[in-house]
Amino acid sequence: MKDNINKVVMAYSGGLDTSVAIKWLQDKYDVEVVTYSADVGQNEPLAPVKKKALETGAVEAYVADLKEEFLTEYAFKGLKAGAIYEDKYPLTTAYSRPLIAKKMIEVAKKEGADAVAHGCTGKGNDQVRFDVSFQALSPGIEIVAPLREWEFGSRTEQIDYAQEKGIPVGATKESPYSIDRNMLGVSIECGVLEDPACEPPAEAYQITTAPEQAPDKAEYVEVGFKNGDPVTLNGVELDPVSLVNQLNEKATKHGVGRIDMVENRLVGIKSREIYEVPAYTVLLKAHSGLEDLVLDRETAHYKQSVADKYAELVYYGQWFSPLKEALDAFVKQTQQYVNGTVKVKLYKGSCTVVGRESDNSLYQENLATYEKSDTFSHEAAEGFIELFGLPLKVNGKVHNN
């Protein structure tokens, strides 16, 4: 840390790491700490978080409601892209990091701060997402990451330090899970979860009903989309926050959205995490089901490769990259016909698309049917197959014995 840093804006959640970091920065470097706390739907009031930051030693504490911006400008862009990292992780935590980083840079400029800071570990993905976003938005700003510097070798040592300094924290030595939550879901790691052979204990899950304990009767929901954005739930037009909140209530009850995965982190290690992603899982399934109906084959197939790259960029913290901006333009073009309604069945942990309709549907029943109303030219198929298979036919003649 450079000697000329006097004021730091730190991302503050009120949890163990960031609470310890406030006091540690002051003890170690004698700097003023300004905290920034974002409400991205973690379902806890931020007034106590602000109070705790000030009591712990922050000179100023900012809090902001970012729920709608989080959805419309970040998560829904990923939804329209179809981004899912390694075909499992819906990037729920990753979407919040560039948004928080952007707001922190704004506060740093307002406060005349010399640096920004976060409570990310030295071997996680979030440190990359924050640092790279900071660099993209304010090149040259100093970045402080206490967890990459301090002397604590375990969460137990951090808890001991917090207790010594009189800092109240939620984590305990008996329950050492690291939990990150927003309105899209929950990310859970540490503790017994670090053993990939160990089934997650029931208490590790925070919001979803265990599938075996979910209702015996299925529930159907209908999600309406306009230009790829979810706009209605069961026929009622809702703002983004209300739609996600109401869908979360339904999906959590049915145990939808539990994910247990070993993922490849950007820093080169494998990590076992569990996620609970109720509403967003339904939205991803519904959106994909509608795209099946309205996108032409070539666009749909090419878009899958875009989805994979988009997910990689988000996971790697490249939200503000030129490539991600270019992919957004492509995705936006594909969404002009993604309008319609999708019916989804929720049942004991499963989420299944069972119906879809759209005025922009490319599905033509008279071409797909096997009934007498069939207008597909069966005679034309023979010539098509002959030409389609011609390269293989020629290759076989030349190379096969």
mmCIF file of C-alpha atoms in Angstrom:
data_model
loop_
_atom_site.group_PDB
_atom_site.id
_atom_site.type_symbol
_atom_site.label_atom_id
_atom_site.label_comp_id
_atom_site.label_asym_id
_atom_site.label_seq_id
_atom_site.Cartn_x
_atom_site.Cartn_y
_atom_site.Cartn_z
ATOM 1 C CA MET A 1 0.000 0.000 0.000
ATOM 2 C CA LYS A 2 1.435 3.384 -1.000
ATOM 3 C CA ASP A 3 2.136 6.007 1.639
ATOM 4 C CA ASN A 4 0.110 8.697 -0.123
ATOM 5 C CA ILE A 5 -3.222 6.928 0.342
ATOM 6 C CA ASN A 6 -5.333 8.680 2.955
ATOM 7 C CA LYS A 7 -8.893 7.652 2.189
ATOM 8 C CA VAL A 8 -10.282 4.345 0.937
ATOM 9 C CA VAL A 9 -13.775 3.465 -0.323
ATOM 10 C CA MET A 10 -14.488 -0.129 0.629
ATOM 11 C CA ALA A 11 -17.222 -2.489 -0.533
ATOM 12 C CA TYR A 12 -18.953 -3.390 2.711
ATOM 13 C CA SER A 13 -21.434 -6.186 3.353
ATOM 14 C CA GLY A 14 -21.408 -6.191 7.142
ATOM 15 C CA GLY A 15 -20.106 -9.750 7.139
ATOM 16 C CA LEU A 16 -16.998 -11.190 8.739
ATOM 17 C CA ASP A 17 -14.386 -10.262 6.118
ATOM 18 C CA THR A 18 -15.386 -6.649 5.502
ATOM 19 C CA SER A 19 -16.109 -5.919 9.157
ATOM 20 C CA VAL A 20 -12.671 -7.111 10.165
ATOM 21 C CA ALA A 21 -11.176 -5.216 7.214
ATOM 22 C CA ILE A 22 -12.354 -1.801 8.442
ATOM 23 C CA LYS A 23 -10.587 -2.116 11.761
ATOM 24 C CA TRP A 24 -7.585 -3.878 10.240
ATOM 25 C CA LEU A 25 -7.019 -1.096 7.655
ATOM 26 C CA GLN A 26 -7.163 1.542 10.358
ATOM 27 C CA ASP A 27 -4.857 -0.369 12.701
ATOM 28 C CA LYS A 28 -2.385 -1.263 9.989
ATOM 29 C CA TYR A 29 -2.291 1.822 7.745
ATOM 30 C CA ASP A 30 -4.012 4.651 9.638
ATOM 31 C CA VAL A 31 -6.383 5.541 6.774
ATOM 32 C CA GLU A 32 -9.926 6.876 6.662
ATOM 33 C CA VAL A 33 -12.367 4.230 5.496
ATOM 34 C CA VAL A 34 -15.567 5.085 3.643
ATOM 35 C CA THR A 35 -17.884 2.117 3.153
ATOM 36 C CA TYR A 36 -20.253 1.408 0.291
ATOM 37 C CA SER A 37 -23.103 -1.073 0.747
ATOM 38 C CA ALA A 38 -25.406 -2.065 -2.094
ATOM 39 C CA ASP A 39 -28.903 -3.463 -1.765
ATOM 40 C CA VAL A 40 -29.086 -6.047 -4.536
ATOM 41 C CA GLY A 41 -31.860 -7.958 -2.851
ATOM 42 C CA GLN A 42 -29.997 -9.792 -0.113
ATOM 43 C CA ASN A 43 -33.189 -9.533 1.933
ATOM 44 C CA GLU A 44 -31.744 -7.687 4.881
ATOM 45 C CA PRO A 45 -32.129 -4.022 5.830
ATOM 46 C CA LEU A 46 -29.103 -1.869 5.145
ATOM 47 C CA ALA A 47 -29.726 0.637 7.931
ATOM 48 C CA PRO A 48 -28.139 -1.713 10.521
ATOM 49 C CA VAL A 49 -25.269 -2.364 8.089
ATOM 50 C CA LYS A 50 -24.615 1.356 7.821
ATOM 51 C CA LYS A 51 -24.805 1.705 11.615
ATOM 52 C CA LYS A 52 -22.400 -1.195 12.062
ATOM 53 C CA ALA A 53 -19.920 0.295 9.579
ATOM 54 C CA LEU A 54 -19.871 3.608 11.432
ATOM 55 C CA GLU A 55 -19.576 1.904 14.814
ATOM 56 C CA THR A 56 -16.715 -0.230 13.525
ATOM 57 C CA GLY A 57 -14.825 2.895 12.483
ATOM 58 C CA ALA A 58 -15.902 4.085 9.033
ATOM 59 C CA VAL A 59 -15.866 7.884 8.628
ATOM 60 C CA GLU A 60 -18.779 7.705 6.185
ATOM 61 C CA ALA A 61 -21.111 4.918 5.091
ATOM 62 C CA TYR A 62 -23.030 4.921 1.832
ATOM 63 C CA VAL A 63 -25.964 2.611 1.150
ATOM 64 C CA ALA A 64 -27.912 2.384 -2.106
ATOM 65 C CA ASP A 65 -30.852 0.437 -3.494
ATOM 66 C CA LEU A 66 -29.576 -1.093 -6.738
ATOM 67 C CA LYS A 67 -32.104 -3.893 -7.164
ATOM 68 C CA GLU A 68 -33.788 -2.676 -10.343
ATOM 69 C CA GLU A 69 -30.544 -1.630 -12.025
ATOM 70 C CA PHE A 70 -29.012 -4.954 -11.006
ATOM 71 C CA LEU A 71 -31.783 -6.779 -12.827
ATOM 72 C CA THR A 72 -32.355 -4.656 -15.915
ATOM 73 C CA GLU A 73 -28.781 -3.654 -16.737
ATOM 74 C CA TYR A 74 -26.917 -6.758 -15.605
ATOM 75 C CA ALA A 75 -28.839 -9.968 -14.829
ATOM 76 C CA PHE A 76 -31.423 -9.577 -17.603
ATOM 77 C CA LYS A 77 -28.678 -8.909 -20.136
ATOM 78 C CA GLY A 78 -27.159 -12.223 -19.144
ATOM 79 C CA LEU A 79 -30.595 -13.826 -19.292
ATOM 80 C CA LYS A 80 -31.078 -12.651 -22.871
ATOM 81 C CA ALA A 81 -27.602 -13.899 -23.744
ATOM 82 C CA GLY A 82 -28.391 -17.292 -22.190
ATOM 83 C CA ALA A 83 -25.167 -17.135 -20.189
ATOM 84 C CA ILE A 84 -24.494 -20.096 -17.876
ATOM 85 C CA TYR A 85 -20.898 -20.770 -16.828
ATOM 86 C CA GLU A 86 -19.808 -24.365 -17.479
ATOM 87 C CA ASP A 87 -23.455 -25.233 -18.185
ATOM 88 C CA LYS A 88 -24.275 -25.040 -14.463
ATOM 89 C CA TYR A 89 -23.620 -21.690 -12.775
ATOM 90 C CA PRO A 90 -26.078 -18.901 -13.738
ATOM 91 C CA LEU A 91 -23.583 -16.183 -12.643
ATOM 92 C CA THR A 92 -25.913 -14.756 -10.020
ATOM 93 C CA THR A 93 -23.160 -13.343 -7.805
ATOM 94 C CA ALA A 94 -20.938 -12.333 -10.711
ATOM 95 C CA TYR A 95 -23.517 -9.893 -12.116
ATOM 96 C CA SER A 96 -23.489 -7.742 -8.990
ATOM 97 C CA ARG A 97 -19.739 -7.109 -8.896
ATOM 98 C CA PRO A 98 -19.316 -4.750 -11.885
ATOM 99 C CA LEU A 99 -22.373 -2.783 -10.773
ATOM 100 C CA ILE A 100 -21.014 -2.324 -7.256
ATOM 101 C CA ALA A 101 -17.573 -1.463 -8.645
ATOM 102 C CA LYS A 102 -19.083 1.233 -10.866
ATOM 103 C CA LYS A 103 -20.936 2.821 -7.959
ATOM 104 C CA MET A 104 -17.833 2.678 -5.755
ATOM 105 C CA ILE A 105 -15.799 4.574 -8.327
ATOM 106 C CA GLU A 106 -18.504 7.247 -8.377
ATOM 107 C CA VAL A 107 -18.299 7.538 -4.571
ATOM 108 C CA ALA A 108 -14.489 7.600 -4.665
ATOM 109 C CA LYS A 109 -14.579 10.578 -7.031
ATOM 110 C CA LYS A 110 -17.152 12.335 -4.864
ATOM 111 C CA GLU A 111 -15.180 11.724 -1.656
ATOM 112 C CA GLY A 112 -11.773 12.461 -3.161
ATOM 113 C CA ALA A 113 -10.617 9.008 -2.117
ATOM 114 C CA ASP A 114 -7.197 7.738 -3.158
ATOM 115 C CA ALA A 115 -8.161 4.082 -3.331
ATOM 116 C CA VAL A 116 -10.914 1.497 -3.404
ATOM 117 C CA ALA A 117 -11.013 -1.755 -1.473
ATOM 118 C CA HIS A 118 -12.939 -4.988 -1.182
ATOM 119 C CA GLY A 119 -13.100 -7.991 1.137
ATOM 120 C CA CYS A 120 -12.426 -10.676 -1.458
ATOM 121 C CA THR A 121 -10.019 -13.509 -0.832
ATOM 122 C CA GLY A 122 -6.766 -13.910 -2.723
ATOM 123 C CA LYS A 123 -7.879 -17.065 -4.474
ATOM 124 C CA GLY A 124 -11.450 -16.286 -5.439
ATOM 125 C CA ASN A 125 -13.088 -14.911 -8.564
ATOM 126 C CA ASP A 126 -14.617 -11.810 -6.982
ATOM 127 C CA GLN A 127 -11.239 -10.144 -6.456
ATOM 128 C CA VAL A 128 -10.709 -10.291 -10.215
ATOM 129 C CA ARG A 129 -14.186 -8.982 -10.975
ATOM 130 C CA PHE A 130 -13.731 -5.995 -8.684
ATOM 131 C CA ASP A 131 -10.129 -5.204 -9.602
ATOM 132 C CA VAL A 132 -10.623 -5.446 -13.349
ATOM 133 C CA SER A 133 -13.785 -3.322 -13.184
ATOM 134 C CA PHE A 134 -12.011 -0.696 -11.085
ATOM 135 C CA GLN A 135 -9.180 -0.565 -13.605
ATOM 136 C CA ALA A 136 -11.557 -0.268 -16.552
ATOM 137 C CA LEU A 137 -13.582 2.533 -14.963
ATOM 138 C CA SER A 138 -10.777 4.482 -13.281
ATOM 139 C CA PRO A 139 -7.396 3.500 -14.704
ATOM 140 C CA GLY A 140 -4.596 3.943 -12.200
ATOM 141 C CA ILE A 141 -6.687 4.070 -9.026
ATOM 142 C CA GLU A 142 -5.114 2.244 -6.096
ATOM 143 C CA ILE A 143 -6.766 -1.021 -5.117
ATOM 144 C CA VAL A 144 -6.493 -2.412 -1.607
ATOM 145 C CA ALA A 145 -7.400 -6.011 -0.816
ATOM 146 C CA PRO A 146 -6.873 -6.704 2.904
ATOM 147 C CA LEU A 147 -7.490 -10.439 2.553
ATOM 148 C CA ARG A 148 -4.521 -10.676 0.189
ATOM 149 C CA GLU A 149 -2.295 -8.964 2.748
ATOM 150 C CA TRP A 150 -3.323 -9.687 6.281
ATOM 151 C CA GLU A 151 -1.900 -12.235 8.665
ATOM 152 C CA PHE A 152 -5.048 -14.264 9.336
ATOM 153 C CA GLY A 153 -4.681 -17.820 8.114
ATOM 154 C CA SER A 154 -8.260 -18.950 8.679
ATOM 155 C CA ARG A 155 -11.777 -17.711 9.302
ATOM 156 C CA THR A 156 -11.381 -18.855 12.910
ATOM 157 C CA GLU A 157 -8.519 -16.392 13.375
ATOM 158 C CA GLN A 158 -10.657 -13.633 11.855
ATOM 159 C CA ILE A 159 -13.465 -14.450 14.284
ATOM 160 C CA ASP A 160 -11.004 -14.276 17.187
ATOM 161 C CA TYR A 161 -9.757 -10.867 15.972
ATOM 162 C CA ALA A 162 -13.313 -9.593 15.612
ATOM 163 C CA GLN A 163 -14.194 -10.702 19.118
ATOM 164 C CA GLU A 164 -11.026 -9.075 20.454
ATOM 165 C CA LYS A 165 -11.916 -5.786 18.745
ATOM 166 C CA GLY A 166 -15.573 -5.953 19.718
ATOM 167 C CA ILE A 167 -16.836 -6.366 16.162
ATOM 168 C CA PRO A 168 -20.125 -8.303 15.985
ATOM 169 C CA VAL A 169 -20.159 -10.900 13.189
ATOM 170 C CA GLY A 170 -22.616 -13.565 12.082
ATOM 171 C CA ALA A 171 -20.121 -16.341 11.387
ATOM 172 C CA THR A 172 -19.140 -18.690 14.192
ATOM 173 C CA LYS A 173 -16.503 -21.360 14.624
ATOM 174 C CA GLU A 174 -19.274 -23.951 14.608
ATOM 175 C CA SER A 175 -20.956 -22.608 11.443
ATOM 176 C CA PRO A 176 -18.198 -21.354 9.153
ATOM 177 C CA TYR A 177 -20.120 -21.107 5.867
ATOM 178 C CA SER A 178 -19.344 -18.163 3.632
ATOM 179 C CA ILE A 179 -22.635 -16.938 2.193
ATOM 180 C CA ASP A 180 -23.320 -14.331 -0.486
ATOM 181 C CA ARG A 181 -26.912 -13.474 -1.295
ATOM 182 C CA ASN A 182 -28.808 -11.259 -3.697
ATOM 183 C CA MET A 183 -32.300 -11.340 -5.164
ATOM 184 C CA LEU A 184 -31.270 -13.921 -7.751
ATOM 185 C CA GLY A 185 -30.069 -16.434 -5.190
ATOM 186 C CA VAL A 186 -27.454 -17.570 -2.702
ATOM 187 C CA SER A 187 -23.836 -18.732 -3.069
ATOM 188 C CA ILE A 188 -22.501 -20.946 -0.259
ATOM 189 C CA GLU A 189 -18.988 -22.257 0.339
ATOM 190 C CA CYS A 190 -16.510 -23.264 3.067
ATOM 191 C CA GLY A 191 -16.961 -25.682 5.961
ATOM 192 C CA VAL A 192 -17.796 -29.283 5.076
ATOM 193 C CA LEU A 193 -18.563 -28.160 1.529
ATOM 194 C CA GLU A 194 -14.819 -28.040 0.877
ATOM 195 C CA ASP A 195 -14.944 -31.831 0.651
ATOM 196 C CA PRO A 196 -16.450 -32.515 -2.799
ATOM 197 C CA ALA A 197 -17.366 -36.055 -1.715
ATOM 198 C CA CYS A 198 -19.545 -34.761 1.115
ATOM 199 C CA GLU A 199 -23.243 -34.218 0.459
ATOM 200 C CA PRO A 200 -24.249 -30.694 1.495
ATOM 201 C CA PRO A 201 -25.958 -30.853 4.896
ATOM 202 C CA ALA A 202 -29.520 -29.609 5.046
ATOM 203 C CA GLU A 203 -28.556 -26.538 7.073
ATOM 204 C CA ALA A 204 -26.196 -25.334 4.337
ATOM 205 C CA TYR A 205 -29.138 -24.386 2.147
ATOM 206 C CA GLN A 206 -30.577 -21.006 3.036
ATOM 207 C CA ILE A 207 -33.791 -20.353 1.102
ATOM 208 C CA THR A 208 -35.086 -23.332 -0.890
ATOM 209 C CA THR A 209 -37.265 -26.164 0.348
ATOM 210 C CA ALA A 210 -35.648 -29.578 0.073
ATOM 211 C CA PRO A 211 -37.188 -31.190 -3.037
ATOM 212 C CA GLU A 212 -38.305 -34.260 -1.099
ATOM 213 C CA GLN A 213 -40.186 -31.961 1.299
ATOM 214 C CA ALA A 214 -41.700 -29.774 -1.428
ATOM 215 C CA PRO A 215 -45.465 -29.890 -2.146
ATOM 216 C CA ASP A 216 -46.781 -33.077 -3.723
ATOM 217 C CA LYS A 217 -48.837 -31.030 -6.171
ATOM 218 C CA ALA A 218 -47.105 -29.291 -9.080
ATOM 219 C CA GLU A 219 -47.553 -25.564 -9.657
ATOM 220 C CA TYR A 220 -47.683 -23.933 -13.086
ATOM 221 C CA VAL A 221 -46.459 -20.420 -13.794
ATOM 222 C CA GLU A 222 -46.620 -18.404 -16.992
ATOM 223 C CA VAL A 223 -43.867 -15.910 -17.780
ATOM 224 C CA GLY A 224 -44.393 -13.301 -20.468
ATOM 225 C CA PHE A 225 -41.479 -11.771 -22.383
ATOM 226 C CA LYS A 226 -41.068 -8.643 -24.502
ATOM 227 C CA ASN A 227 -37.884 -8.284 -26.530
ATOM 228 C CA GLY A 228 -36.369 -10.966 -24.306
ATOM 229 C CA ASP A 229 -37.150 -9.217 -21.016
ATOM 230 C CA PRO A 230 -39.560 -10.860 -18.553
ATOM 231 C CA VAL A 231 -42.516 -8.502 -18.127
ATOM 232 C CA THR A 232 -45.473 -10.541 -16.864
ATOM 233 C CA LEU A 233 -46.101 -13.332 -14.372
ATOM 234 C CA ASN A 234 -49.316 -15.312 -14.722
ATOM 235 C CA GLY A 235 -50.722 -12.635 -17.000
ATOM 236 C CA VAL A 236 -50.029 -9.713 -14.669
ATOM 237 C CA GLU A 237 -47.583 -7.037 -15.801
ATOM 238 C CA LEU A 238 -44.992 -6.384 -13.081
ATOM 239 C CA ASP A 239 -41.891 -4.298 -12.585
ATOM 240 C CA PRO A 240 -38.666 -6.364 -12.674
ATOM 241 C CA VAL A 241 -38.138 -6.437 -8.907
ATOM 242 C CA SER A 242 -41.708 -7.490 -8.116
ATOM 243 C CA LEU A 243 -41.640 -10.147 -10.839
ATOM 244 C CA VAL A 244 -38.456 -11.735 -9.535
ATOM 245 C CA ASN A 245 -39.583 -11.535 -5.908
ATOM 246 C CA GLN A 246 -42.925 -13.191 -6.631
ATOM 247 C CA LEU A 247 -41.326 -15.860 -8.785
ATOM 248 C CA ASN A 248 -38.765 -16.509 -6.047
ATOM 249 C CA GLU A 249 -41.570 -17.229 -3.595
ATOM 250 C CA LYS A 250 -43.081 -19.812 -5.903
ATOM 251 C CA ALA A 251 -39.837 -21.476 -6.975
ATOM 252 C CA THR A 252 -38.287 -21.703 -3.495
ATOM 253 C CA LYS A 253 -41.422 -23.459 -2.217
ATOM 254 C CA HIS A 254 -40.911 -26.177 -4.816
ATOM 255 C CA GLY A 255 -37.181 -26.571 -4.212
ATOM 256 C CA VAL A 256 -36.240 -25.222 -7.638
ATOM 257 C CA GLY A 257 -32.729 -23.987 -8.406
ATOM 258 C CA ARG A 258 -30.373 -25.998 -6.201
ATOM 259 C CA ILE A 259 -26.925 -26.429 -7.778
ATOM 260 C CA ASP A 260 -23.992 -28.420 -6.407
ATOM 261 C CA MET A 261 -20.921 -28.052 -8.596
ATOM 262 C CA VAL A 262 -17.159 -28.161 -8.790
ATOM 263 C CA GLU A 263 -16.196 -25.207 -10.951
ATOM 264 C CA ASN A 264 -13.008 -24.024 -12.588
ATOM 265 C CA ARG A 265 -12.059 -20.710 -11.060
ATOM 266 C CA LEU A 266 -10.227 -18.109 -13.086
ATOM 267 C CA VAL A 267 -7.213 -18.265 -10.760
ATOM 268 C CA GLY A 268 -6.558 -21.867 -11.773
ATOM 269 C CA ILE A 269 -8.080 -23.945 -8.991
ATOM 270 C CA LYS A 270 -11.211 -26.037 -8.743
ATOM 271 C CA SER A 271 -13.756 -24.982 -6.156
ATOM 272 C CA ARG A 272 -16.828 -26.744 -4.793
ATOM 273 C CA GLU A 273 -19.788 -24.451 -4.197
ATOM 274 C CA ILE A 274 -23.505 -24.801 -3.856
ATOM 275 C CA TYR A 275 -26.003 -22.313 -5.197
ATOM 276 C CA GLU A 276 -29.689 -21.647 -4.746
ATOM 277 C CA VAL A 277 -31.105 -19.878 -7.793
ATOM 278 C CA PRO A 278 -34.918 -20.211 -7.746
ATOM 279 C CA ALA A 279 -36.526 -17.471 -9.875
ATOM 280 C CA TYR A 280 -33.610 -17.003 -12.236
ATOM 281 C CA THR A 281 -33.560 -20.735 -13.018
ATOM 282 C CA VAL A 282 -37.205 -20.483 -14.070
ATOM 283 C CA LEU A 283 -36.491 -17.388 -16.161
ATOM 284 C CA LEU A 284 -33.555 -19.027 -17.914
ATOM 285 C CA LYS A 285 -35.606 -22.113 -18.763
ATOM 286 C CA ALA A 286 -38.587 -20.050 -19.909
ATOM 287 C CA HIS A 287 -36.497 -17.674 -22.000
ATOM 288 C CA SER A 288 -34.686 -20.549 -23.668
ATOM 289 C CA GLY A 289 -38.001 -22.244 -24.386
ATOM 290 C CA LEU A 290 -39.317 -19.126 -26.089
ATOM 291 C CA GLU A 291 -36.156 -18.730 -28.162
ATOM 292 C CA ASP A 292 -36.635 -22.308 -29.382
ATOM 293 C CA LEU A 293 -39.905 -21.127 -30.872
ATOM 294 C CA VAL A 294 -38.888 -17.822 -32.461
ATOM 295 C CA LEU A 295 -35.209 -17.952 -33.472
ATOM 296 C CA ASP A 296 -34.179 -19.418 -36.810
ATOM 297 C CA ARG A 297 -31.871 -22.421 -36.686
ATOM 298 C CA GLU A 298 -28.626 -20.703 -37.684
ATOM 299 C CA THR A 299 -29.086 -17.814 -35.249
ATOM 300 C CA ALA A 300 -30.036 -20.189 -32.442
ATOM 301 C CA HIS A 301 -27.002 -22.403 -33.013
ATOM 302 C CA TYR A 302 -24.589 -19.482 -33.297
ATOM 303 C CA LYS A 303 -26.101 -17.804 -30.244
ATOM 304 C CA GLN A 304 -25.148 -20.822 -28.132
ATOM 305 C CA SER A 305 -21.468 -20.124 -28.778
ATOM 306 C CA VAL A 306 -22.099 -16.475 -27.904
ATOM 307 C CA ALA A 307 -23.791 -17.561 -24.666
ATOM 308 C CA ASP A 308 -20.760 -19.617 -23.680
ATOM 309 C CA LYS A 309 -18.366 -16.739 -24.366
ATOM 310 C CA TYR A 310 -20.654 -14.243 -22.635
ATOM 311 C CA ALA A 311 -20.728 -16.443 -19.530
ATOM 312 C CA GLU A 312 -16.956 -16.680 -19.577
ATOM 313 C CA LEU A 313 -16.574 -12.902 -19.821
ATOM 314 C CA VAL A 314 -18.951 -12.314 -16.908
ATOM 315 C CA TYR A 315 -17.327 -15.003 -14.780
ATOM 316 C CA TYR A 316 -13.860 -13.617 -15.542
ATOM 317 C CA GLY A 317 -14.850 -10.051 -14.608
ATOM 318 C CA GLN A 318 -14.746 -8.673 -18.163
ATOM 319 C CA TRP A 319 -18.098 -6.887 -17.965
ATOM 320 C CA PHE A 320 -16.697 -3.581 -19.222
ATOM 321 C CA SER A 321 -14.680 -5.130 -22.053
ATOM 322 C CA PRO A 322 -15.126 -4.186 -25.737
ATOM 323 C CA LEU A 323 -15.957 -7.791 -26.593
ATOM 324 C CA LYS A 324 -18.753 -7.987 -24.049
ATOM 325 C CA GLU A 325 -20.171 -4.715 -25.402
ATOM 326 C CA ALA A 326 -20.082 -6.144 -28.920
ATOM 327 C CA LEU A 327 -21.804 -9.335 -27.799
ATOM 328 C CA ASP A 328 -24.519 -7.237 -26.167
ATOM 329 C CA ALA A 329 -25.211 -5.666 -29.543
ATOM 330 C CA PHE A 330 -25.542 -9.096 -31.163
ATOM 331 C CA VAL A 331 -27.806 -10.379 -28.384
ATOM 332 C CA LYS A 332 -30.017 -7.288 -28.591
ATOM 333 C CA GLN A 333 -30.564 -7.915 -32.291
ATOM 334 C CA THR A 334 -31.609 -11.517 -31.610
ATOM 335 C CA GLN A 335 -34.185 -10.482 -29.010
ATOM 336 C CA GLN A 336 -36.472 -8.400 -31.225
ATOM 337 C CA TYR A 337 -38.706 -11.437 -31.839
ATOM 338 C CA VAL A 338 -38.448 -12.979 -28.361
ATOM 339 C CA ASN A 339 -41.987 -12.010 -27.442
ATOM 340 C CA GLY A 340 -44.577 -14.336 -25.990
ATOM 341 C CA THR A 341 -45.570 -16.472 -23.036
ATOM 342 C CA VAL A 342 -44.026 -19.635 -21.625
ATOM 343 C CA LYS A 343 -45.737 -22.074 -19.253
ATOM 344 C CA VAL A 344 -43.429 -23.715 -16.706
ATOM 345 C CA LYS A 345 -44.144 -26.599 -14.345
ATOM 346 C CA LEU A 346 -42.562 -26.483 -10.874
ATOM 347 C CA TYR A 347 -42.417 -29.797 -9.055
ATOM 348 C CA LYS A 348 -40.092 -31.138 -6.350
ATOM 349 C CA GLY A 349 -36.941 -29.404 -7.500
ATOM 350 C CA SER A 350 -37.660 -29.616 -11.222
ATOM 351 C CA CYS A 351 -38.484 -26.775 -13.568
ATOM 352 C CA THR A 352 -39.902 -27.885 -16.913
ATOM 353 C CA VAL A 353 -41.167 -25.875 -19.866
ATOM 354 C CA VAL A 354 -44.510 -27.405 -20.840
ATOM 355 C CA GLY A 355 -45.931 -24.778 -23.196
ATOM 356 C CA ARG A 356 -44.926 -21.764 -25.244
ATOM 357 C CA GLU A 357 -46.667 -19.362 -27.619
ATOM 358 C CA SER A 358 -45.690 -16.268 -29.579
ATOM 359 C CA ASP A 359 -46.961 -14.108 -32.421
ATOM 360 C CA ASN A 360 -43.413 -14.383 -33.778
ATOM 361 C CA SER A 361 -43.379 -18.180 -33.711
ATOM 362 C CA LEU A 362 -41.526 -19.907 -36.542
ATOM 363 C CA TYR A 363 -43.275 -23.176 -35.722
ATOM 364 C CA GLN A 364 -45.747 -23.984 -38.499
ATOM 365 C CA GLU A 365 -48.108 -26.789 -37.587
ATOM 366 C CA ASN A 366 -48.986 -27.508 -41.216
ATOM 367 C CA LEU A 367 -45.305 -28.235 -41.853
ATOM 368 C CA ALA A 368 -44.673 -30.180 -38.641
ATOM 369 C CA THR A 369 -47.810 -32.313 -38.510
ATOM 370 C CA TYR A 370 -48.078 -35.936 -39.610
ATOM 371 C CA GLU A 371 -51.812 -35.579 -40.164
ATOM 372 C CA LYS A 372 -53.602 -35.059 -43.504
ATOM 373 C CA SER A 373 -53.174 -31.289 -43.167
ATOM 374 C CA ASP A 374 -49.426 -31.788 -43.792
ATOM 375 C CA THR A 375 -48.130 -29.414 -46.496
ATOM 376 C CA PHE A 376 -44.457 -30.407 -46.264
ATOM 377 C CA SER A 377 -43.063 -31.595 -49.597
ATOM 378 C CA HIS A 378 -41.921 -35.154 -48.935
ATOM 379 C CA GLU A 379 -40.921 -35.546 -52.573
ATOM 380 C CA ALA A 380 -38.424 -32.686 -52.271
ATOM 381 C CA ALA A 381 -36.673 -34.491 -49.409
ATOM 382 C CA GLU A 382 -35.033 -37.066 -51.678
ATOM 383 C CA GLY A 383 -33.252 -34.457 -53.797
ATOM 384 C CA PHE A 384 -32.270 -32.459 -50.713
ATOM 385 C CA ILE A 385 -30.733 -35.519 -49.066
ATOM 386 C CA GLU A 386 -28.856 -36.394 -52.261
ATOM 387 C CA LEU A 387 -27.232 -32.967 -52.430
ATOM 388 C CA PHE A 388 -26.684 -32.706 -48.685
ATOM 389 C CA GLY A 389 -24.901 -36.047 -48.594
ATOM 390 C CA LEU A 390 -22.973 -35.571 -51.845
ATOM 391 C CA PRO A 391 -19.644 -34.577 -50.203
ATOM 392 C CA LEU A 392 -19.711 -37.743 -48.073
ATOM 393 C CA LYS A 393 -20.647 -39.838 -51.090
ATOM 394 C CA VAL A 394 -17.711 -38.484 -53.086
ATOM 395 C CA ASN A 395 -15.349 -38.920 -50.127
ATOM 396 C CA GLY A 396 -16.483 -42.535 -49.771
ATOM 397 C CA LYS A 397 -15.865 -43.277 -53.415
ATOM 398 C CA VAL A 398 -12.348 -41.832 -53.301
ATOM 399 C CA HIS A 399 -11.098 -43.107 -49.945
ATOM 400 C CA ASN A 400 -13.059 -46.229 -48.997
ATOM 401 C CA ASN A 401 -11.898 -49.647 -50.112
#
